[in-house]
Coordinates of N, CA, C and O in Angstrom, one line a residue:
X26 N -4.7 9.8 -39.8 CA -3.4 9.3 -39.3 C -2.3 10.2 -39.9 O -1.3 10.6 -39.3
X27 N -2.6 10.2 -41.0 CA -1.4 11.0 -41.8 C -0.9 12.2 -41.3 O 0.2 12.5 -40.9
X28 N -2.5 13.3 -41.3 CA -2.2 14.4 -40.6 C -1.4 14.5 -39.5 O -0.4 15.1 -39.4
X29 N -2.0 13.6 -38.1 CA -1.5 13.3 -37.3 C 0.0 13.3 -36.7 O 0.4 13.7 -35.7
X30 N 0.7 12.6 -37.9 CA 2.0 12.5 -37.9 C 2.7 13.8 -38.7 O 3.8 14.0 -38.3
X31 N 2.4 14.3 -39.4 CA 2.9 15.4 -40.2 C 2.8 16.2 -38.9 O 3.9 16.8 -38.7
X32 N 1.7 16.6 -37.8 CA 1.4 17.9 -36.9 C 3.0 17.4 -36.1 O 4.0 18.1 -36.1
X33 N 3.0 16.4 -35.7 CA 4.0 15.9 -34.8 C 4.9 16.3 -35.3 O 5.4 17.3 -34.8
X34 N 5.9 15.8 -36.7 CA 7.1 15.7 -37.5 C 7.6 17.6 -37.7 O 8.7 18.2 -37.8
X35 N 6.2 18.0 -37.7 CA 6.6 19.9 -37.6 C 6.7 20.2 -36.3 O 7.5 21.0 -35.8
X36 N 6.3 19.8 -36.0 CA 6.5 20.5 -34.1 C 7.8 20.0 -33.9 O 8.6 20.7 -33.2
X37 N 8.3 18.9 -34.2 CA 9.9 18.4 -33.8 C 10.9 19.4 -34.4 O 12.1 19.7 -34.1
X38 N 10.1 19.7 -35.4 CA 10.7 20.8 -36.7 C 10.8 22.1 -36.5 O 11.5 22.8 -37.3
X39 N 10.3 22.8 -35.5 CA 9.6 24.0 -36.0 C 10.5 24.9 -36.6 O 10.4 25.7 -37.5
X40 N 11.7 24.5 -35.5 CA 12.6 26.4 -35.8 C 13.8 25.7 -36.7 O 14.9 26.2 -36.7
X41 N 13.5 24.5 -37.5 CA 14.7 24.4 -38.8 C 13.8 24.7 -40.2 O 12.6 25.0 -40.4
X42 N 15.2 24.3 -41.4 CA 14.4 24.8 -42.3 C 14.1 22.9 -42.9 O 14.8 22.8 -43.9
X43 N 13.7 22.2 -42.7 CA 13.8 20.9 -42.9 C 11.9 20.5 -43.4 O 11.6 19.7 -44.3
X44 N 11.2 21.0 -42.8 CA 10.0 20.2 -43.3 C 9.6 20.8 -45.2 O 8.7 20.3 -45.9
X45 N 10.1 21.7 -45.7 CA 9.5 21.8 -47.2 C 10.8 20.3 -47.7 O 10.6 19.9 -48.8
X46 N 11.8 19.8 -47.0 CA 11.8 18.5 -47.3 C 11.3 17.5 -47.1 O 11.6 16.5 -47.9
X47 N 10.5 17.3 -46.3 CA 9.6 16.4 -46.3 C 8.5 16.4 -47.1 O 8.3 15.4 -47.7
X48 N 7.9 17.5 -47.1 CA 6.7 18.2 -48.0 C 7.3 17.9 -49.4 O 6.3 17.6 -50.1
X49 N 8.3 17.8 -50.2 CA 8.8 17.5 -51.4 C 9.0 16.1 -51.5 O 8.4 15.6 -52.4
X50 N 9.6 15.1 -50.6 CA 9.3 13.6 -50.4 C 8.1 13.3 -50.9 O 7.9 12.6 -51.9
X51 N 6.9 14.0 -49.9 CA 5.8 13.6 -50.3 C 5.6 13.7 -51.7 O 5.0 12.8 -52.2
X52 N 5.9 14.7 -52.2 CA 5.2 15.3 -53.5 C 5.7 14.2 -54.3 O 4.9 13.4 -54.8
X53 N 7.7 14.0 -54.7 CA 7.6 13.0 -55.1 C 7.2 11.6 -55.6 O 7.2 11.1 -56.7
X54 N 6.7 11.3 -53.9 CA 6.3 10.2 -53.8 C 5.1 9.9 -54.8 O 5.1 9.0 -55.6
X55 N 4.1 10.9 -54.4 CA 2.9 10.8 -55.3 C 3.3 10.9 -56.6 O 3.0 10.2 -57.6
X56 N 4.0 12.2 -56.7 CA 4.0 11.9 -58.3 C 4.6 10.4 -59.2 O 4.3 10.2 -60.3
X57 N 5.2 9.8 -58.5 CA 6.0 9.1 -58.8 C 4.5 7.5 -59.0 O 4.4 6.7 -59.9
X58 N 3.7 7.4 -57.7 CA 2.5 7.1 -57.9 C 1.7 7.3 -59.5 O 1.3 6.5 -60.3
X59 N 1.8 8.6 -59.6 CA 0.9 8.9 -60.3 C 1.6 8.4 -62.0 O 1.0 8.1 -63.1
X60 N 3.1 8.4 -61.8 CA 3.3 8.0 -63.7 C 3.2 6.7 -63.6 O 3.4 6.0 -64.5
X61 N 2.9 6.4 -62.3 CA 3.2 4.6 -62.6 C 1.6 3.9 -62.4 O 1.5 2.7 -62.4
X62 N 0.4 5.0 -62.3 CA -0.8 4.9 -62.5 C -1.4 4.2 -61.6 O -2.3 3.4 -61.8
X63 N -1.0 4.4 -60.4 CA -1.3 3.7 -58.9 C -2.6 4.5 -58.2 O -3.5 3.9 -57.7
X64 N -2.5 5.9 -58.2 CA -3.5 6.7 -57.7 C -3.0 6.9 -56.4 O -1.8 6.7 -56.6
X65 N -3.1 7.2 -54.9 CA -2.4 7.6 -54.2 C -1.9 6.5 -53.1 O -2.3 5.4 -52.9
X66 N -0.9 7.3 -52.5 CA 0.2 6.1 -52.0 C -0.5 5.8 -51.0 O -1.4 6.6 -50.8
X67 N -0.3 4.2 -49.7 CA -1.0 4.0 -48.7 C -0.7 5.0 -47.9 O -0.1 6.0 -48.4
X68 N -1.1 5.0 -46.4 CA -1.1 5.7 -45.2 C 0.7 5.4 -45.0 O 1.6 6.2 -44.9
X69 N 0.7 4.4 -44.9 CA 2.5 4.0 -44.4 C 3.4 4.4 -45.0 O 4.4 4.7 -44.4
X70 N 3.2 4.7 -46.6 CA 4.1 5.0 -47.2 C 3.9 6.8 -47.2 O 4.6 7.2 -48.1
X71 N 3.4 7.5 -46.8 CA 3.0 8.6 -46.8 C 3.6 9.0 -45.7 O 4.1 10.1 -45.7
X72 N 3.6 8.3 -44.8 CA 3.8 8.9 -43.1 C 5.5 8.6 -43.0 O 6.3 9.3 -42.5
X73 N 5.9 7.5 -43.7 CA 7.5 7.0 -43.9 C 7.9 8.1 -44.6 O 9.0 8.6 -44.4
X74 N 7.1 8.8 -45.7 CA 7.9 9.6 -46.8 C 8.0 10.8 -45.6 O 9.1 10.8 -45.0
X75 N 7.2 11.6 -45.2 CA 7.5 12.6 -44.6 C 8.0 12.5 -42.9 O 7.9 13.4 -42.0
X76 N 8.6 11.2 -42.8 CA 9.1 11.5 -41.4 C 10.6 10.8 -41.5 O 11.5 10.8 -40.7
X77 N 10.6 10.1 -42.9 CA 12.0 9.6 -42.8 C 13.0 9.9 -42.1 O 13.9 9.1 -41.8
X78 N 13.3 11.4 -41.7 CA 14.2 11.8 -41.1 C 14.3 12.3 -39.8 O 15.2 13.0 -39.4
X79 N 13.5 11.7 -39.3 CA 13.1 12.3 -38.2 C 13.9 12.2 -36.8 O 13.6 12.7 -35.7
X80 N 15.2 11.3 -37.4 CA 16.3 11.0 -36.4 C 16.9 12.3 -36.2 O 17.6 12.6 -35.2
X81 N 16.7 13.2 -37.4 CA 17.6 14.3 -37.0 C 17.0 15.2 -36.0 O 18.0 15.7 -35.5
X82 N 16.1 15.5 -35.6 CA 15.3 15.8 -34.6 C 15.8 15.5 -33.3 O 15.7 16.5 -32.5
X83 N 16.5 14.4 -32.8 CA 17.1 14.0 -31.9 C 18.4 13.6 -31.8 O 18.7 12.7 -31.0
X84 N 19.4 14.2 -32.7 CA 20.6 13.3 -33.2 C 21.4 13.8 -31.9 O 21.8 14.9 -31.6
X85 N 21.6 12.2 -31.2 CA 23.0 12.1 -30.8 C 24.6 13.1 -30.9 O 25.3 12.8 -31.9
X86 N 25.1 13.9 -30.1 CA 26.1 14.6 -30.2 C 27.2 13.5 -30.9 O 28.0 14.0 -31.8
X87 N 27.4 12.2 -30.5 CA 28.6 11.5 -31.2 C 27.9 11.3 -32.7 O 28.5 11.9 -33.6
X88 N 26.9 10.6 -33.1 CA 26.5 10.9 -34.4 C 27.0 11.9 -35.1 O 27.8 11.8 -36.1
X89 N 26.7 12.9 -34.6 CA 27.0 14.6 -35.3 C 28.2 14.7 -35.5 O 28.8 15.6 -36.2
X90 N 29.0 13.7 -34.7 CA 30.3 14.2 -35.2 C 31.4 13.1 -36.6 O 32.5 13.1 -37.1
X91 N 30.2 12.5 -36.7 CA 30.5 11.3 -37.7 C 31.0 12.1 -39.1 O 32.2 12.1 -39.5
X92 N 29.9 12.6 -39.6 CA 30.4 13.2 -40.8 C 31.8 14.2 -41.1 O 32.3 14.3 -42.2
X93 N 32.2 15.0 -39.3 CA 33.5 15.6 -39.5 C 34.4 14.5 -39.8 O 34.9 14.2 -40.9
X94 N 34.7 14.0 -38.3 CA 35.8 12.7 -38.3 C 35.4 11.6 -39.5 O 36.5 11.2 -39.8
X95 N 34.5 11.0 -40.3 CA 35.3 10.1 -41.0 C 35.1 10.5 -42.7 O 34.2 11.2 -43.2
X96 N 36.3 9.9 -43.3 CA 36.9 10.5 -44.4 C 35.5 9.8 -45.4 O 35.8 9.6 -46.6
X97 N 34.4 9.6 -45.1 CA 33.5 9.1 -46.3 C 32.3 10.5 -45.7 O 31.4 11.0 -46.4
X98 N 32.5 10.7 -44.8 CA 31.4 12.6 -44.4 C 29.5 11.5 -44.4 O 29.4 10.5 -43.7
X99 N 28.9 11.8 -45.0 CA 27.8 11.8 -44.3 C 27.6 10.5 -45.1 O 26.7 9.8 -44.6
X100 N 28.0 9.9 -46.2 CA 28.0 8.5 -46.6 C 28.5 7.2 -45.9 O 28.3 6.0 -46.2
X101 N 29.5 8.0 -44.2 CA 29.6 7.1 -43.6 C 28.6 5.9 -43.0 O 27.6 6.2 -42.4
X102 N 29.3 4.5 -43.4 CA 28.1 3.3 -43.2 C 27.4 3.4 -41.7 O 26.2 3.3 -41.5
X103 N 28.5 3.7 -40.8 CA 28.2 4.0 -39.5 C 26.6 5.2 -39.4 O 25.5 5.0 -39.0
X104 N 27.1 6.3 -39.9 CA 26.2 7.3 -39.2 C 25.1 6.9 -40.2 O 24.1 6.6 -39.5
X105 N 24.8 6.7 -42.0 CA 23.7 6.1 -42.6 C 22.7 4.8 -41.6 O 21.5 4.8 -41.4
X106 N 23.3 4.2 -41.3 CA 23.1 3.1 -40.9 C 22.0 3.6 -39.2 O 20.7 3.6 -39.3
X107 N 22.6 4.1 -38.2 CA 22.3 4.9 -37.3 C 20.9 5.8 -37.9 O 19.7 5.9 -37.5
X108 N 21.5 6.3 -38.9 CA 20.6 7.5 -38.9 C 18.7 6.6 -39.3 O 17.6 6.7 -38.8
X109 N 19.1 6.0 -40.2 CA 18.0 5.1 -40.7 C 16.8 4.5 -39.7 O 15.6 4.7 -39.6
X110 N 18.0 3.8 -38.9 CA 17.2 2.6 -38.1 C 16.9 3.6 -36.4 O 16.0 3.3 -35.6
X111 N 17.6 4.5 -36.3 CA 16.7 5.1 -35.3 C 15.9 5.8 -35.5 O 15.2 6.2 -34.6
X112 N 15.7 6.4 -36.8 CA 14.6 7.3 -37.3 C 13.3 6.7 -37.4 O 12.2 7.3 -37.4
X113 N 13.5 5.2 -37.7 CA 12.4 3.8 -37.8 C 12.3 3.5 -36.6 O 11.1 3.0 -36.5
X114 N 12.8 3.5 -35.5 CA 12.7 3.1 -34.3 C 11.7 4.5 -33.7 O 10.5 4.2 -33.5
X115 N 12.2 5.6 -33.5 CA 11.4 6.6 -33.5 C 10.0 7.4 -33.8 O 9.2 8.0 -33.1
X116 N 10.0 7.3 -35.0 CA 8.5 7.1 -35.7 C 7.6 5.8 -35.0 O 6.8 5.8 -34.2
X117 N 8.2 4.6 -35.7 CA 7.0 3.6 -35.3 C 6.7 3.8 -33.2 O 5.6 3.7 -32.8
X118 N 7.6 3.9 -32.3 CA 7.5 4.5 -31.2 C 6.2 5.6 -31.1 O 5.5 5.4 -30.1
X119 N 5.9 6.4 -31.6 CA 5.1 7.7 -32.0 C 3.9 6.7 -32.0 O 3.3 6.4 -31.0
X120 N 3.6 6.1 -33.4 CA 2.3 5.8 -34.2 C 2.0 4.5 -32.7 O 1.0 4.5 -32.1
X121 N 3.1 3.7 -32.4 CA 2.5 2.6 -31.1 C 1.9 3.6 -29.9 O 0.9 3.5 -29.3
X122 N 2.5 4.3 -30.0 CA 2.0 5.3 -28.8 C 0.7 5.8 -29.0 O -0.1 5.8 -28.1
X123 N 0.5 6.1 -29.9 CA -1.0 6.6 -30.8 C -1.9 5.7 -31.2 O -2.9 6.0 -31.9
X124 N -1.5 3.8 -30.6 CA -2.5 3.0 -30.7 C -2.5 2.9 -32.8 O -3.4 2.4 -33.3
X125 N -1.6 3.5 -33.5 CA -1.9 3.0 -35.0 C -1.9 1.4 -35.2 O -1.2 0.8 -34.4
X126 N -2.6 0.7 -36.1 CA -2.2 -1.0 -36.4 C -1.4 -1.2 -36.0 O -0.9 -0.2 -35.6
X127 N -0.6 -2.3 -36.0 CA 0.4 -3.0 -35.9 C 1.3 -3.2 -37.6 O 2.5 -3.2 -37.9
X128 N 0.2 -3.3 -38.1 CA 1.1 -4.2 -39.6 C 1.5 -2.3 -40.4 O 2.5 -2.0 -41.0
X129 N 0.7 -1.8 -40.1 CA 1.1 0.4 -40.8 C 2.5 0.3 -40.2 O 3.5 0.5 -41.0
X130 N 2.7 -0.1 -38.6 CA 3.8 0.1 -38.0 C 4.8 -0.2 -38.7 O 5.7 0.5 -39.0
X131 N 4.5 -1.8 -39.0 CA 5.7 -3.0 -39.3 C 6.1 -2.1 -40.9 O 7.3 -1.8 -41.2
X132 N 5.1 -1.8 -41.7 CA 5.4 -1.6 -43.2 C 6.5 0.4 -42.9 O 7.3 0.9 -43.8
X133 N 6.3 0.9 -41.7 CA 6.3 2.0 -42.1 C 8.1 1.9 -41.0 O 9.0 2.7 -41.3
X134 N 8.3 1.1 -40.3 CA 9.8 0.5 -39.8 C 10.5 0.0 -41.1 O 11.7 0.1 -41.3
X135 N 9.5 -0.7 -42.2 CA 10.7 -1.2 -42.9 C 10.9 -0.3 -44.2 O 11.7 -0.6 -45.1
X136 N 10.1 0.6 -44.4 CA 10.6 1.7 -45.4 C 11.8 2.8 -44.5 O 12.9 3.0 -45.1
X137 N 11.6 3.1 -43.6 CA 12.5 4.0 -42.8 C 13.8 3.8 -42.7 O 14.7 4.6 -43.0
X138 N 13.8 2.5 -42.2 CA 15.1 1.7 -41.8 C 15.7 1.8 -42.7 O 16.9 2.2 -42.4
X139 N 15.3 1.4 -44.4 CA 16.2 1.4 -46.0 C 16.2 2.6 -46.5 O 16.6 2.7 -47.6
X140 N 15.8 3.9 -45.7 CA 15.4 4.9 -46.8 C 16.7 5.7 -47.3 O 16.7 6.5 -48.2
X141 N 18.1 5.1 -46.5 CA 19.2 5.6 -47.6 C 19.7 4.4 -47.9 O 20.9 4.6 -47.9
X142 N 19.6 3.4 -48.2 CA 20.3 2.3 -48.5 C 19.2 1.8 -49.7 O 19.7 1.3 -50.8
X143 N 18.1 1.9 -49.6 CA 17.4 1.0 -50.3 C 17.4 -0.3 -50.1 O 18.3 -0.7 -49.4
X144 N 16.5 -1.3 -50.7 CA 16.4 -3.0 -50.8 C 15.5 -3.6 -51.9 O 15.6 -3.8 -53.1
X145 N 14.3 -3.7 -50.8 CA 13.1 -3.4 -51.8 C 12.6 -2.5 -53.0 O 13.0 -1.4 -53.4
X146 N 11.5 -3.4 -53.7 CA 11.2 -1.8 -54.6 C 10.5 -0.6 -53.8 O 10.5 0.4 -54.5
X147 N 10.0 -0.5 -52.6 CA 9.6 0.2 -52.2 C 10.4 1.2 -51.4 O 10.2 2.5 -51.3
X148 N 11.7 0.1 -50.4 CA 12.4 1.2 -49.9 C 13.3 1.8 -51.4 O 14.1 2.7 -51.2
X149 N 13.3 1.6 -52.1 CA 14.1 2.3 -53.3 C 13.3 3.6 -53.4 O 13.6 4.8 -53.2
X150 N 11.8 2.8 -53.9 CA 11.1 4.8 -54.1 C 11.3 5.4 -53.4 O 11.5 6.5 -53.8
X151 N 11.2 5.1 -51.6 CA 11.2 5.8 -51.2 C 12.5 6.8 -51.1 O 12.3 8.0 -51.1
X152 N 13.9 6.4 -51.0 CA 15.1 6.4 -51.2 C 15.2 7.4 -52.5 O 15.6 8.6 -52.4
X153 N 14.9 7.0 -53.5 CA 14.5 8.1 -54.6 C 13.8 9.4 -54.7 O 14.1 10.3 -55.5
X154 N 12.8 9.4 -53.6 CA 12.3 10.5 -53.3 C 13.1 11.6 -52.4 O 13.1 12.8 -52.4
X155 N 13.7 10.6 -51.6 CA 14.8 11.7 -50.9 C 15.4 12.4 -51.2 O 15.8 13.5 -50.8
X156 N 15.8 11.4 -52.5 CA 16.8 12.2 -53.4 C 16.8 13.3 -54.2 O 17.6 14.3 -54.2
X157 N 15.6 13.2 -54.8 CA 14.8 14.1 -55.7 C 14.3 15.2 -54.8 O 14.4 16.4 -55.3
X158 N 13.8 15.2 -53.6 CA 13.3 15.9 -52.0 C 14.8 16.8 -52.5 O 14.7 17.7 -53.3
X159 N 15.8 16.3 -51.9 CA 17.5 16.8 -51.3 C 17.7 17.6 -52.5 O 18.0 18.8 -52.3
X160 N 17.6 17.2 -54.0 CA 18.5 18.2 -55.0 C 17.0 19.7 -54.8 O 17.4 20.9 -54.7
X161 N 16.0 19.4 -54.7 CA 15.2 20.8 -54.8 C 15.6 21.3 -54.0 O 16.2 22.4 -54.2
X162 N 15.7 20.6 -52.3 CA 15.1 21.6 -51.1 C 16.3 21.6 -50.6 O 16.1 22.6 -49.8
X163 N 17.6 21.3 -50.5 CA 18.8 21.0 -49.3 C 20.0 21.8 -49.7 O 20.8 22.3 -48.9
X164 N 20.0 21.8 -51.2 CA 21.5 22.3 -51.7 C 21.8 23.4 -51.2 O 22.6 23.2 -50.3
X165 N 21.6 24.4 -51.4 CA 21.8 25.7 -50.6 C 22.1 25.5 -48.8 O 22.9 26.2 -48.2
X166 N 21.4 24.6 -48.3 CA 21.9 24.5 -46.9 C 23.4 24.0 -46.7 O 24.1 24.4 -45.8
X167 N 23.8 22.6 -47.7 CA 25.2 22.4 -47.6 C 26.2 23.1 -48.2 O 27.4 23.0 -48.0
X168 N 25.6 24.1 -49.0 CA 26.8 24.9 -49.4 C 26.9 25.9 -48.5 O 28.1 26.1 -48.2
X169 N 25.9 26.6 -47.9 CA 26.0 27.4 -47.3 C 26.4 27.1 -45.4 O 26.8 28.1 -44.8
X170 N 26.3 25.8 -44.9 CA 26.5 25.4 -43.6 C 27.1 24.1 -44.0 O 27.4 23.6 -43.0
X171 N 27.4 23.5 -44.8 CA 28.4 22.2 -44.9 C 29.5 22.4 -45.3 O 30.4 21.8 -44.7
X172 N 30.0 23.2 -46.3 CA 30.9 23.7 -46.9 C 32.3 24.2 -46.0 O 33.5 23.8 -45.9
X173 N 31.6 25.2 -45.3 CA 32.1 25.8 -43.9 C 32.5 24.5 -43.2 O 33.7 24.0 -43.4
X174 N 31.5 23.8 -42.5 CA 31.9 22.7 -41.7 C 32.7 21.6 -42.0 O 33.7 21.3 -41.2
X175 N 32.3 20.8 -43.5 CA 32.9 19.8 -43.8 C 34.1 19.9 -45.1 O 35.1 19.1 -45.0
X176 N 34.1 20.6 -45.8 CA 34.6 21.0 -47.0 C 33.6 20.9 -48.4 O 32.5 20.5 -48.7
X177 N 34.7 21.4 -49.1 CA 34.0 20.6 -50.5 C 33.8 19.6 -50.8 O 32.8 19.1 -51.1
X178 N 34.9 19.1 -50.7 CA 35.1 17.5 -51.2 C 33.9 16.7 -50.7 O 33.1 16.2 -51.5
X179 N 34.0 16.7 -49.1 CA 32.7 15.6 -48.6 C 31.2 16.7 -49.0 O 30.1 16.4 -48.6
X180 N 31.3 17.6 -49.4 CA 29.7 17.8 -49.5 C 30.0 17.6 -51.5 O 28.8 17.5 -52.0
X181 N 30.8 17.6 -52.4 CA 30.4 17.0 -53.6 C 30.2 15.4 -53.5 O 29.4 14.8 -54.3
X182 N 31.1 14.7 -52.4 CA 30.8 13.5 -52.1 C 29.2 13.2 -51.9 O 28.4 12.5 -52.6
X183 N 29.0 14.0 -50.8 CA 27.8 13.9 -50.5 C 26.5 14.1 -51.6 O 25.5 13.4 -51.3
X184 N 26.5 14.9 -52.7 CA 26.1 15.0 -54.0 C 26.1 14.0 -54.7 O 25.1 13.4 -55.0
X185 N 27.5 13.6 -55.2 CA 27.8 12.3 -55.9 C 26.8 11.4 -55.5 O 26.0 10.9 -56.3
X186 N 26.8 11.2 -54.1 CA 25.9 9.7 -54.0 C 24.7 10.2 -53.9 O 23.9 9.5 -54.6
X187 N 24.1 11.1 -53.3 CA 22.9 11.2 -53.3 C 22.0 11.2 -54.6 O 20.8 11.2 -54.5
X188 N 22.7 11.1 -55.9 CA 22.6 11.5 -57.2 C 23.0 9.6 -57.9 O 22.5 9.1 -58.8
X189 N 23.9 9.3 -57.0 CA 23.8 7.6 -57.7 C 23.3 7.0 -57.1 O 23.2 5.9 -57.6
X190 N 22.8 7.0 -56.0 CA 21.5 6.1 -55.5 C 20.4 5.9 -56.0 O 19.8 4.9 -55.8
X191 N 20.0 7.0 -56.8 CA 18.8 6.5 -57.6 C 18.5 5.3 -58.3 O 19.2 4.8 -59.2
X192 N 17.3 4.8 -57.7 CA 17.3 3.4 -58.3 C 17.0 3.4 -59.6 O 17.4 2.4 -60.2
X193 N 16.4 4.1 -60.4 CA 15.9 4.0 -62.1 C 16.4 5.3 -62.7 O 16.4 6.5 -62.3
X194 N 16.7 4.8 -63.8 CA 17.2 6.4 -64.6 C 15.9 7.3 -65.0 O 16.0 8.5 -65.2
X195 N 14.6 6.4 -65.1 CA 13.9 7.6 -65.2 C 13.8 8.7 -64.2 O 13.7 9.9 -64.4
X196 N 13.9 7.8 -62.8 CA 14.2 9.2 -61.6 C 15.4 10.1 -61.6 O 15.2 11.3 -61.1
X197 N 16.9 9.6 -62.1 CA 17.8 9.7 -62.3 C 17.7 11.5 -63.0 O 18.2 12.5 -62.6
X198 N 16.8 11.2 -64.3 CA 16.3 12.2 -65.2 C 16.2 13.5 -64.6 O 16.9 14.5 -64.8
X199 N 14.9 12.9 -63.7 CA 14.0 14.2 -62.7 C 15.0 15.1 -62.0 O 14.8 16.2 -61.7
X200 N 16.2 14.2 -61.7 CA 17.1 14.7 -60.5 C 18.4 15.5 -61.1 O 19.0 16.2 -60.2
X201 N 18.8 15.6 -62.2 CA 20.2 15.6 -63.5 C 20.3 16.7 -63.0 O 21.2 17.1 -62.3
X202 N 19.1 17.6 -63.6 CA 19.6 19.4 -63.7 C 19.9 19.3 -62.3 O 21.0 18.9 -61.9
X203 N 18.9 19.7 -61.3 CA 19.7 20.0 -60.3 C 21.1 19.7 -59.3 O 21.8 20.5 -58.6
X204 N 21.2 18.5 -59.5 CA 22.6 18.0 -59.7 C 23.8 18.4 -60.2 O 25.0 18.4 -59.7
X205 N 23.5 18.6 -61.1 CA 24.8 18.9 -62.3 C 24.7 20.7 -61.2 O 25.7 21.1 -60.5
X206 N 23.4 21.6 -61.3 CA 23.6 22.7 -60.7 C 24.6 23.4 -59.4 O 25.2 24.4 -59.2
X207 N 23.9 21.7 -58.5 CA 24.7 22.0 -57.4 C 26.2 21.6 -57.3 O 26.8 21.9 -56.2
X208 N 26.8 21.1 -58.2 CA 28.3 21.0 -58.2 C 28.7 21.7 -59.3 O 29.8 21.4 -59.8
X209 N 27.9 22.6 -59.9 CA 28.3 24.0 -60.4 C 28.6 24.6 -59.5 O 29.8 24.8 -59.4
X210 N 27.4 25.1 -58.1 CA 27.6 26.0 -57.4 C 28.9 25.5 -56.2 O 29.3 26.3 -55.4
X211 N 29.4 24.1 -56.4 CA 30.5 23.8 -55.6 C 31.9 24.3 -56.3 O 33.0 24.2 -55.7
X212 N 31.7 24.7 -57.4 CA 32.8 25.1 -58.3 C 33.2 26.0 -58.0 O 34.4 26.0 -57.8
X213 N 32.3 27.3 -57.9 CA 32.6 28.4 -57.9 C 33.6 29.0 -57.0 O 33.9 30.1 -57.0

């Protein structure tokens, strides 16, 4: 199943540079499994980790323009909100179509839906892992294409939170250096 959705989530992908973020979610994810002595994550949470985003794949031209127009840039509640629950709408669409369970569906809608907001402890990890995903794999793209587009300000914004959303400071930890790096490299 897993595979399945990973072949799809790359083909939606192919000509950005976005899936070694997904590929780092996952990694996350497991590792994060692994200190907390679980052994490997279900199918749901594996297919949520690497497709969380998959709204971007299809984003709406008014969406896209959320982060110029409003003064909170990509923290806006509007386009977070959006971005979440059609990306959950979209995936579980996929897996119904593909005949997966019903209840993989239900658990893999409600990690998606929270994956920037968090709720649960689960949509938190997962939310965590984004985070930890974003400081390895993303920084260089918003400096280098957000910067231009939006300014500094909303893309240190955009840092700032992606960096206090972490739900535990041990994740917090994992995430520091590169953090602190990329609003070095906003300095310069």
């Amino acid at each position: 199943m897993f595979e399945e959705v990973k072949t799809h989530v790359n083909e939606l992908f192919r000509n950005t540079s976005q899936i070694p973020h997904f590929e780092r979610t996952c990694y996350w994810l497991q590792e994060s499994y692994n200190h907390l002595m679980l052994g490997k994550p279900e199918q749901s949470f594996q297919i949520a980790a690497y497709a969380h985003d998959i709204e971007r794949a299809t984003r709406e031209q008014r969406i896209s323009q959320i982060p110029l127009t409003s003064q909170l840039g990509y923290c806006d509640p509007e386009f977070l909100k959006h971005h979440q629950e059609k990306g959950a709408e979209i995936i579980v669409e996929f897996l119904r179509l593909k005949e997966y369970p019903e209840p993989l569906c239900q658990k893999v809608y409600g990690l998606v839906s929270r994956h920037e907001v968090g709720g649960t402890e689960d949509q938190n990890l997962l939310m965590d892992c984004d985070s930890l995903s974003f400081f390895d794999t993303q920084i260089d793209g918003f400096i280098t294409k957000q910067v231009p587009r939006l300014g500094v300000e909303k893309v240190r914004d955009k840092f700032n939170w992606m960096y206090s959303r972490i739900s535990t400071p041990e994740r917090q930890v994992l995430a520091r250096e590169n953090y602190h790096q990329a609003l070095e490299r906003l300095n310069v």
